[in-house]
Coordinates of C-alpha atoms and ligand atoms in Angstrom, one line a residue:
M11 CA 0.0 0.0 0.0
N12 CA 1.7 3.2 -1.1
N13 CA 1.2 6.8 -0.5
Q14 CA 1.0 8.3 -4.0
A15 CA 3.2 11.2 -4.7
D16 CA 1.4 12.6 -7.7
G17 CA -2.3 13.3 -7.9
L18 CA -5.0 10.8 -9.1
S19 CA -4.9 10.6 -12.9
G20 CA -7.9 12.0 -14.8
E21 CA -9.0 8.5 -15.5
Q22 CA -8.8 7.5 -11.9
L23 CA -10.8 10.5 -10.8
G24 CA -13.4 9.8 -13.4
Q25 CA -13.7 6.2 -12.1
L26 CA -14.0 7.5 -8.5
R27 CA -16.8 10.0 -9.5
R28 CA -18.7 7.2 -11.2
V29 CA -18.8 5.0 -8.1
L30 CA -19.3 7.6 -5.4
H31 CA -22.3 9.8 -4.9
C32 CA -20.7 12.3 -2.5
P33 CA -18.3 15.3 -2.6
I34 CA -14.8 14.5 -3.9
L35 CA -12.1 17.1 -3.4
T36 CA -8.7 17.4 -5.1
P37 CA -6.1 20.1 -4.5
D38 CA -7.8 22.1 -7.2
D39 CA -11.0 22.5 -5.2
A40 CA -11.2 25.5 -2.9
E41 CA -12.8 23.4 -0.1
Y42 CA -9.8 21.0 -0.1
E43 CA -7.7 23.4 1.9
Q44 CA -10.2 23.7 4.6
V45 CA -11.1 20.0 4.9
R46 CA -7.5 18.8 5.0
H47 CA -6.8 20.8 8.1
V48 CA -7.5 19.1 11.5
W49 CA -7.9 20.4 15.0
N50 CA -4.1 20.6 15.7
G51 CA -2.8 23.5 13.6
M52 CA 0.7 22.0 13.7
I53 CA -0.4 19.2 11.3
D54 CA 0.0 20.2 7.6
R55 CA -0.5 17.2 5.4
K56 CA -1.8 16.9 1.8
P57 CA -3.9 13.9 0.9
L58 CA -4.1 12.8 -2.7
V59 CA -7.8 13.2 -2.7
I60 CA -10.5 13.7 -0.1
V61 CA -13.8 11.8 -0.3
R62 CA -16.7 12.8 1.9
P63 CA -19.1 9.9 2.1
T64 CA -22.8 10.6 2.7
S65 CA -23.8 6.9 2.8
I66 CA -22.5 3.5 3.7
A67 CA -22.3 2.7 0.0
D68 CA -19.9 5.6 -0.4
V69 CA -17.7 4.3 2.4
I70 CA -17.7 0.8 0.9
Q71 CA -16.8 2.1 -2.6
S72 CA -14.0 4.3 -1.2
V73 CA -12.4 1.4 0.5
R74 CA -12.7 -0.8 -2.5
F75 CA -11.3 1.9 -4.8
A76 CA -8.3 2.5 -2.6
R77 CA -7.6 -1.2 -2.1
E78 CA -7.8 -2.2 -5.7
R79 CA -5.4 0.6 -6.7
G80 CA -2.9 0.2 -3.8
I81 CA -3.7 3.6 -2.5
A82 CA -3.3 4.2 1.2
A83 CA -6.4 5.5 3.1
C84 CA -6.8 7.5 6.2
V85 CA -10.1 8.1 8.0
R86 CA -11.2 11.4 9.4
G87 CA -14.0 11.8 12.0
G88 CA -13.9 14.8 14.3
G89 CA -10.2 15.5 13.4
H90 CA -9.1 15.7 17.1
S91 CA -6.2 13.2 16.9
V92 CA -3.4 15.3 18.4
A93 CA -0.9 13.5 16.2
G94 CA -3.1 14.1 13.1
K95 CA -3.7 10.4 12.5
S96 CA -6.7 11.3 10.3
V97 CA -4.8 13.0 7.6
A98 CA -1.8 11.7 5.6
D99 CA 0.3 12.9 2.7
G100 CA -0.4 11.2 -0.6
A101 CA -3.3 9.1 0.8
M102 CA -7.1 9.1 0.2
M103 CA -8.7 10.8 3.1
I104 CA -12.1 9.3 3.8
D105 CA -13.7 12.1 5.7
I106 CA -16.8 10.7 7.4
S107 CA -17.7 13.9 9.1
L108 CA -20.7 14.6 6.8
M109 CA -22.4 11.5 8.3
Q110 CA -23.2 13.1 11.5
E111 CA -26.8 12.2 12.4
V112 CA -27.8 11.0 15.9
Q113 CA -31.1 9.2 16.4
V114 CA -32.4 8.7 19.9
D115 CA -34.9 5.9 20.8
A116 CA -36.3 7.3 24.0
G117 CA -38.4 4.1 24.7
K118 CA -35.4 1.8 24.5
Q119 CA -33.0 4.5 25.9
T120 CA -30.5 4.1 23.1
A121 CA -28.9 6.4 20.5
L122 CA -27.6 5.6 17.1
A123 CA -24.7 7.8 16.0
Q124 CA -23.4 7.9 12.5
G125 CA -19.7 7.5 12.0
G126 CA -18.9 11.3 11.8
A127 CA -21.2 12.6 14.6
T128 CA -19.6 14.8 17.2
W129 CA -20.4 14.8 21.0
G130 CA -22.0 18.2 20.6
V131 CA -24.7 16.7 18.4
F132 CA -25.0 13.5 20.4
D133 CA -25.4 15.2 23.7
S134 CA -28.0 17.8 22.4
E135 CA -30.1 15.0 20.8
S136 CA -30.0 12.8 23.9
E137 CA -30.7 15.7 26.3
K138 CA -34.0 16.4 24.5
F139 CA -35.2 13.2 26.2
G140 CA -33.4 13.7 29.6
L141 CA -30.9 11.0 28.6
A142 CA -27.0 10.8 28.3
T143 CA -24.1 8.5 28.2
T144 CA -20.4 9.0 28.9
G145 CA -18.8 11.2 26.2
G146 CA -15.8 13.4 25.7
V147 CA -15.6 16.8 27.4
I148 CA -15.0 18.9 24.3
S149 CA -18.1 19.0 22.1
S150 CA -16.3 19.0 18.7
T151 CA -14.6 15.7 19.3
G152 CA -15.8 12.8 17.1
V153 CA -18.1 10.2 18.8
C154 CA -16.6 7.3 17.0
G155 CA -12.9 8.3 17.1
L156 CA -13.2 8.8 20.9
T157 CA -15.3 5.7 21.7
L158 CA -13.2 3.4 19.6
G159 CA -10.2 4.2 21.8
G160 CA -12.2 3.9 25.1
G161 CA -13.8 7.3 25.9
I162 CA -13.4 9.0 29.2
G163 CA -15.7 11.7 30.4
W164 CA -17.7 13.1 33.3
L165 CA -20.0 10.1 33.6
M166 CA -17.3 7.4 33.6
G167 CA -17.4 6.8 37.3
K168 CA -21.1 6.0 37.2
H169 CA -21.6 4.6 33.7
G170 CA -18.2 3.4 32.6
L171 CA -16.3 4.5 29.5
S172 CA -18.0 5.4 26.3
C173 CA -17.0 2.1 24.8
D174 CA -18.7 0.3 27.8
N175 CA -22.0 1.7 26.6
V176 CA -21.7 0.5 23.0
I177 CA -24.4 -2.0 22.2
S178 CA -23.6 -2.6 18.5
A179 CA -21.7 -1.1 15.6
D180 CA -21.7 -1.2 11.8
L181 CA -18.4 -1.0 10.0
V182 CA -16.8 -1.4 6.6
N183 CA -13.8 -3.7 6.9
A184 CA -10.6 -3.8 5.0
D185 CA -12.1 -5.9 2.3
G186 CA -14.8 -3.3 1.7
N187 CA -17.6 -5.4 3.3
H188 CA -20.2 -3.9 5.6
L189 CA -20.5 -5.9 8.9
S190 CA -22.7 -5.6 11.9
V191 CA -21.0 -6.3 15.2
S192 CA -22.5 -6.8 18.6
A193 CA -22.4 -9.3 21.5
T194 CA -24.1 -11.8 19.2
E195 CA -22.7 -11.0 15.7
N196 CA -18.9 -10.9 14.9
E197 CA -18.3 -11.1 18.7
D198 CA -14.5 -10.9 18.4
L199 CA -14.7 -7.6 16.4
F200 CA -17.2 -6.3 19.0
W201 CA -14.6 -6.9 21.6
A202 CA -11.8 -5.3 19.5
I203 CA -13.6 -2.1 18.6
R204 CA -14.3 -1.3 22.2
G205 CA -10.8 0.2 22.8
G206 CA -8.9 -1.0 19.7
G207 CA -9.3 2.3 17.8
G208 CA -9.8 2.6 14.1
N209 CA -7.7 -0.5 13.4
F210 CA -10.5 -2.8 12.4
G211 CA -12.6 -0.8 9.9
I212 CA -14.5 2.4 9.3
V213 CA -17.3 2.6 11.7
T214 CA -20.4 3.9 10.0
A215 CA -22.7 3.8 13.1
L216 CA -22.4 3.1 16.8
E217 CA -25.4 2.2 19.0
F218 CA -25.2 3.4 22.6
R219 CA -27.0 2.7 25.8
L220 CA -28.3 5.9 27.4
H221 CA -29.1 6.7 31.0
E222 CA -31.5 9.1 32.6
L223 CA -29.9 12.4 33.5
P224 CA -32.3 15.3 34.0
S225 CA -29.5 17.6 35.3
V226 CA -26.1 17.6 36.9
H227 CA -24.3 19.6 39.6
G228 CA -20.9 20.9 38.5
G229 CA -18.8 23.5 36.8
V230 CA -15.4 25.2 37.3
M231 CA -13.9 27.0 40.2
L232 CA -10.7 29.1 39.8
Y233 CA -8.1 30.0 42.4
P234 CA -4.9 32.2 42.0
R235 CA -1.9 30.0 41.2
P236 CA -0.2 30.5 44.5
L237 CA -2.9 28.3 46.0
A238 CA -2.1 25.5 43.5
L239 CA -0.3 23.2 46.0
D240 CA -3.1 23.4 48.5
L241 CA -5.7 22.9 45.8
L242 CA -4.0 19.9 44.2
R243 CA -3.3 18.2 47.6
Q244 CA -7.0 18.6 48.6
Y245 CA -8.0 17.4 45.2
R246 CA -5.9 14.3 45.6
D247 CA -7.3 13.6 49.1
L248 CA -10.9 14.0 48.0
T249 CA -10.6 12.0 44.8
L250 CA -9.3 9.0 46.8
N251 CA -12.8 8.6 48.2
A252 CA -14.9 10.2 45.4
P253 CA -18.3 8.6 44.9
D254 CA -18.9 7.1 41.4
E255 CA -21.3 9.9 40.7
L256 CA -18.6 12.6 41.0
T257 CA -15.8 13.0 38.5
A258 CA -13.3 15.8 39.2
Y259 CA -10.4 17.2 37.1
A260 CA -7.8 19.8 38.2
A261 CA -5.9 22.2 35.9
L262 CA -3.1 24.7 36.0
L263 CA -3.6 27.3 33.3
V264 CA -3.5 31.0 32.6
G265 CA -6.7 33.0 32.4
H266 CA -6.6 36.6 31.0
G267 CA -2.9 36.8 31.8
H268 CA -3.3 35.5 35.4
P269 CA -1.8 32.1 36.4
M270 CA -4.6 30.1 37.8
A271 CA -5.4 26.7 39.4
A272 CA -8.8 25.2 38.7
I273 CA -11.1 22.4 39.6
A274 CA -13.7 21.2 37.2
L275 CA -16.5 18.9 38.4
C276 CA -19.6 17.0 37.4
H277 CA -21.9 15.1 39.9
S278 CA -24.5 13.0 38.2
G279 CA -26.5 12.0 41.3
P280 CA -29.2 13.7 43.4
E281 CA -28.9 17.5 43.4
D282 CA -28.4 17.8 47.2
E283 CA -25.6 15.2 47.2
G284 CA -24.0 16.9 44.2
A285 CA -24.0 20.3 45.8
A286 CA -22.5 19.0 49.0
A287 CA -19.9 16.9 47.2
C288 CA -18.8 19.7 45.0
K289 CA -18.6 22.2 47.9
Q290 CA -15.9 20.0 49.5
Y291 CA -13.5 20.9 46.7
Q292 CA -13.5 24.5 47.8
L293 CA -10.5 25.8 49.8
S294 CA -11.2 27.8 52.9
T295 CA -10.1 30.9 50.8
P296 CA -12.9 31.8 48.5
P297 CA -12.3 31.1 44.7
V298 CA -11.8 34.1 42.4
A299 CA -14.5 32.6 40.2
D300 CA -17.1 30.0 41.2
M301 CA -19.1 28.7 38.3
V302 CA -20.3 25.5 40.1
G303 CA -24.1 24.9 40.3
K304 CA -27.0 22.9 39.0
K305 CA -26.7 22.7 35.2
R306 CA -27.9 21.0 32.1
Y307 CA -25.5 18.2 31.1
T308 CA -24.8 20.0 27.7
E309 CA -23.6 23.1 29.7
I310 CA -21.0 20.9 31.4
Q311 CA -20.2 19.2 28.1
T312 CA -19.4 22.5 26.4
M313 CA -17.9 24.5 29.3
L314 CA -14.3 23.7 28.4
D315 CA -14.6 24.2 24.6
F316 CA -13.1 27.7 24.8
S317 CA -9.8 26.3 26.3
V318 CA -8.8 24.3 23.2
P319 CA -9.6 26.3 20.1
A320 CA -9.0 24.5 16.7
G321 CA -6.1 25.7 14.7
Q322 CA -3.6 26.5 17.5
H323 CA -0.5 24.3 17.5
Y324 CA -0.6 21.5 20.1
Y325 CA 1.4 18.7 21.6
F326 CA 0.4 16.2 24.2
K327 CA 2.2 14.1 26.8
C328 CA -0.2 12.4 29.0
P329 CA 1.4 9.8 31.4
F330 CA -0.6 8.1 34.1
L331 CA 0.2 8.3 37.8
R332 CA -1.4 5.8 40.1
E333 CA -0.9 8.1 43.0
L334 CA -0.5 11.9 43.3
S335 CA 2.3 12.1 45.9
D336 CA 3.2 15.5 47.5
E337 CA 6.4 15.4 45.5
A338 CA 4.6 14.7 42.2
I339 CA 2.3 17.6 42.9
Q340 CA 5.2 19.9 43.7
T341 CA 6.9 18.9 40.4
I342 CA 3.7 19.6 38.4
V343 CA 3.3 23.0 40.1
D344 CA 7.0 23.9 39.6
F345 CA 6.8 23.1 35.8
A346 CA 3.6 25.0 35.5
E347 CA 5.4 28.1 36.8
R348 CA 7.6 27.8 33.6
M349 CA 4.7 27.2 31.2
P350 CA 6.0 28.1 27.7
T351 CA 2.9 30.0 26.6
E352 CA -0.3 31.4 28.1
Q353 CA -2.3 29.0 26.0
S354 CA -0.6 26.0 27.6
Q355 CA -2.1 24.0 30.5
V356 CA -1.7 20.9 32.6
V357 CA -5.0 19.0 33.3
I358 CA -5.2 16.1 35.8
E359 CA -8.0 13.6 35.1
H360 CA -9.2 11.2 37.7
M361 CA -10.2 7.9 36.2
H362 CA -12.3 5.9 38.6
G363 CA -15.5 4.1 39.4
V364 CA -17.2 1.8 36.9
A365 CA -14.6 2.7 34.2
S366 CA -11.9 1.3 36.4
R367 CA -13.9 -1.8 37.6
V368 CA -14.9 -3.4 34.3
P369 CA -12.8 -6.5 34.0
V370 CA -9.8 -5.8 31.7
A371 CA -10.5 -8.7 29.4
E372 CA -14.1 -7.6 28.8
T373 CA -13.2 -5.0 26.2
A374 CA -10.0 -4.2 24.3
F375 CA -9.4 -1.0 26.5
G376 CA -6.3 -2.0 28.4
L377 CA -5.9 0.1 31.5
R378 CA -8.7 -0.6 33.9
R379 CA -7.6 0.8 37.2
V380 CA -7.9 3.9 39.3
H381 CA -5.4 6.5 38.2
Y382 CA -4.7 10.1 37.2
S383 CA -3.9 11.0 33.6
I384 CA -1.5 14.0 33.7
N385 CA -2.3 15.8 30.5
I386 CA 0.6 18.1 29.7
M387 CA -0.7 20.2 26.9
P388 CA 1.5 23.0 25.5
A389 CA -0.2 25.2 22.9
W390 CA 1.2 27.9 20.7
S391 CA 0.5 30.0 17.6
D392 CA 4.0 31.0 16.5
P393 CA 5.7 28.0 14.8
S394 CA 9.1 29.1 16.1
L395 CA 7.9 28.2 19.7
A396 CA 7.5 24.5 18.8
E397 CA 10.8 23.3 20.2
K398 CA 10.4 25.1 23.5
C399 CA 6.8 24.0 24.0
I400 CA 7.5 20.3 23.1
G401 CA 10.6 20.3 25.2
W402 CA 8.7 21.6 28.3
A403 CA 6.1 18.8 27.9
Q404 CA 8.7 16.1 27.5
D405 CA 10.7 17.3 30.4
L406 CA 7.7 17.3 32.7
A407 CA 6.7 13.9 31.5
S408 CA 10.2 12.6 32.1
A409 CA 10.4 14.2 35.6
L410 CA 7.2 12.3 36.5
T411 CA 8.7 8.9 35.7
S412 CA 10.4 9.0 39.0
F413 CA 6.9 9.0 40.6
G414 CA 5.9 6.0 38.7
A415 CA 4.5 7.6 35.6
S416 CA 4.1 4.9 33.0
D417 CA 1.7 4.1 30.1
A418 CA -0.9 6.5 28.7
Y419 CA -4.4 6.4 27.3
V420 CA -4.3 5.4 23.6
N421 CA -6.5 8.3 22.6
Y422 CA -4.0 10.8 24.1
L423 CA -0.9 9.3 22.4
G424 CA 1.0 11.3 19.9
D425 CA 3.6 9.7 17.7
E426 CA 5.2 7.7 20.5
G427 CA 5.2 4.5 18.3
P428 CA 4.4 0.8 18.6
S429 CA 5.8 0.3 22.1
A430 CA 3.6 3.0 23.6
V431 CA 0.6 1.6 21.8
K432 CA 1.4 -1.9 23.2
A433 CA 1.8 -0.5 26.7
S434 CA -1.6 1.2 26.4
Y435 CA -3.3 -2.1 25.7
G436 CA -1.5 -4.0 28.4
A437 CA -2.6 -7.6 28.6
N438 CA -5.1 -7.1 25.7
H439 CA -2.4 -6.3 23.1
A440 CA -1.7 -9.9 22.0
R441 CA -5.3 -10.6 21.3
L442 CA -5.7 -7.4 19.4
S443 CA -2.7 -8.1 17.3
S444 CA -4.1 -11.6 16.4
L445 CA -7.4 -10.0 15.5
K446 CA -5.7 -7.4 13.4
Q447 CA -3.9 -10.3 11.5
K448 CA -7.3 -12.0 11.0
Y449 CA -9.3 -8.9 9.8
D450 CA -6.6 -6.6 8.3
P451 CA -3.4 -8.6 7.7
D452 CA -2.1 -6.0 5.2
N453 CA -2.6 -3.2 7.7
F454 CA -4.8 -1.2 5.4
F455 CA -6.1 0.7 8.4
R456 CA -2.8 2.0 9.7
F457 CA -3.3 5.8 10.1
N458 CA -4.2 5.3 13.8
Q459 CA -2.5 4.2 17.0
N460 CA -1.5 1.2 15.1
I461 CA -1.9 -2.4 16.2
V462 CA 0.6 -4.3 14.1
P463 CA -0.8 -7.6 12.7
A464 CA 0.6 -10.6 14.6
G465 CA 3.3 -12.5 12.7
Ligands
FAD507 C1 -9.3 18.9 22.5 C2 -9.4 17.4 22.8 C3 -10.2 16.9 23.8 C4 -10.3 15.6 24.0 N1 -11.1 15.1 25.1 C5 -11.2 13.8 25.3 C6 -12.1 13.3 26.3 O1 -12.7 14.1 27.0 N2 -12.2 12.0 26.5 C7 -11.5 11.1 25.7 O2 -11.6 9.9 25.9 N3 -10.7 11.6 24.7 C8 -10.6 12.9 24.5 N4 -9.7 13.3 23.5 C9 -9.0 12.3 22.7 C10 -9.9 11.9 21.5 O3 -10.7 10.9 22.1 C11 -9.1 11.3 20.4 O4 -8.2 12.2 19.9 C12 -10.0 10.7 19.3 O5 -9.3 9.8 18.5 C13 -10.6 11.8 18.5 O6 -11.5 11.3 17.5 P1 -11.9 12.2 16.3 O7 -12.8 11.5 15.5 O8 -12.3 13.6 16.8 O9 -10.5 12.5 15.6 P2 -9.9 12.0 14.2 O10 -8.6 12.7 14.2 O11 -10.8 12.3 13.1 O12 -9.7 10.5 14.3 C14 -8.9 9.9 15.3 C15 -8.6 8.5 15.0 O13 -9.8 7.8 15.0 C16 -10.1 7.2 13.7 N5 -11.5 7.4 13.4 C17 -12.3 8.5 13.5 N6 -13.6 8.2 13.2 C18 -13.6 6.9 12.8 C19 -14.6 6.0 12.3 N7 -15.9 6.4 12.2 N8 -14.3 4.8 12.1 C20 -13.0 4.3 12.2 N9 -12.0 5.1 12.6 C21 -12.3 6.4 12.9 C22 -9.2 8.0 12.7 O14 -8.9 7.3 11.6 C23 -8.0 8.3 13.6 O15 -7.1 7.2 13.6 C24 -9.6 14.7 23.2 C25 -8.8 15.1 22.2 C26 -8.7 16.5 22.0 C27 -7.8 17.0 20.9

């Protein structure tokens, strides 16, 4: 499978236009420039051609066309892969983002999301019926891209990961065939896609279990940075005993030029319990801003959108720590004092509750345990700052190894390579690799956190 250096020939383009019934963009089209760009502005790649399926048939024909001609293909959903896995030079980009419908069945408490839906659409549609499931905390992230890698979010403590709520999926495999997968159909693929990323096919729809959620209690509170040590220690102590209903993140960031420390919370249980649980996270000194209260779930699901605008340059290092020792906290706070830009931040996510208790062999997601993901996220606009920003993130990640920092969530990996992917899957990697050999031995789907086919 080759990435093609030159464009498609006129004949090939004609053939493609005959089999597809959807927009096809080449570098000559004005829209091509806009669609090839993904969330991370640092990624600047030029696909050979961009196809934008509007039906399952288009997805099938795109895969068959690329396979038959030895053209590499990458798949773009919400475009949030920090490493830009959804766009590749010289490949056919199959941009599934026009397939973005979400249909809710309120009676059955399920939702069917098309392959290119975002969490913004998913949450708004579900909320019309007072229902929700675990999803990503930034509304422009793709439902499928996130769920296929696991899916952590505010409801993970009570309802598990996004992938734990998948009932069934439809996908187009590497042979260009459309398959249904569930607990009773293609069971091995059903296991693999719940954590195994886009390695096994292009998912055209995911069916989710929904849960009743009339409202939540949560929001963000901000403190001046000099209180960061106290805030993070208290955060650590409280999260040790957090109820499943409460998920809490902490962050060190800069707001309007002022270095800040923040707590972001979401409690999905009864209102009075939520209010009391969130109040515990306040320090005795009042916050400079307290935006915590009773909210619609979609308010919580969009409240952080402003902090990661598309188009800035980003780099992630997100190691896990099983414990937040005083020394680890001190190190994080010290590095935050030297943040390379005002757009940069460090976010600490507490993974716990049902998400950590599902048996590790039940789905492909590899890291079922209580831990903290330390998301070191430099961001910048001036390309000349790249080295400084990336170096800062790598130095902090490496400083945290002395406190036991190890593997990372597969959806937060950059270009760390096969050993990091293997570590993310832990005990599940060997089975995933065998299934990759069974379903995609030529590694057609390789623009992802790649699981190399066994043998
Ligand atoms: C700002 C930001 C916030 C995030 N927040 C969270 C969060 O709260 N929780 C969390 O768990 N993760 C989060 N993530 C990580 C996110 O889950 C991954 O980056 C995810 O892969 C993004 O999916 P996407 O469709 O938006 O991205 P894309 O870049 O389009 O795709 C990412 C990968 O998934 C594949 N893919 C996408 N759609 C499909 C499909 N339909 N079928 C097959 N393969 C597909 C692509 O080929 C690519 O390999 C966040 C990332 C960012 C940048």
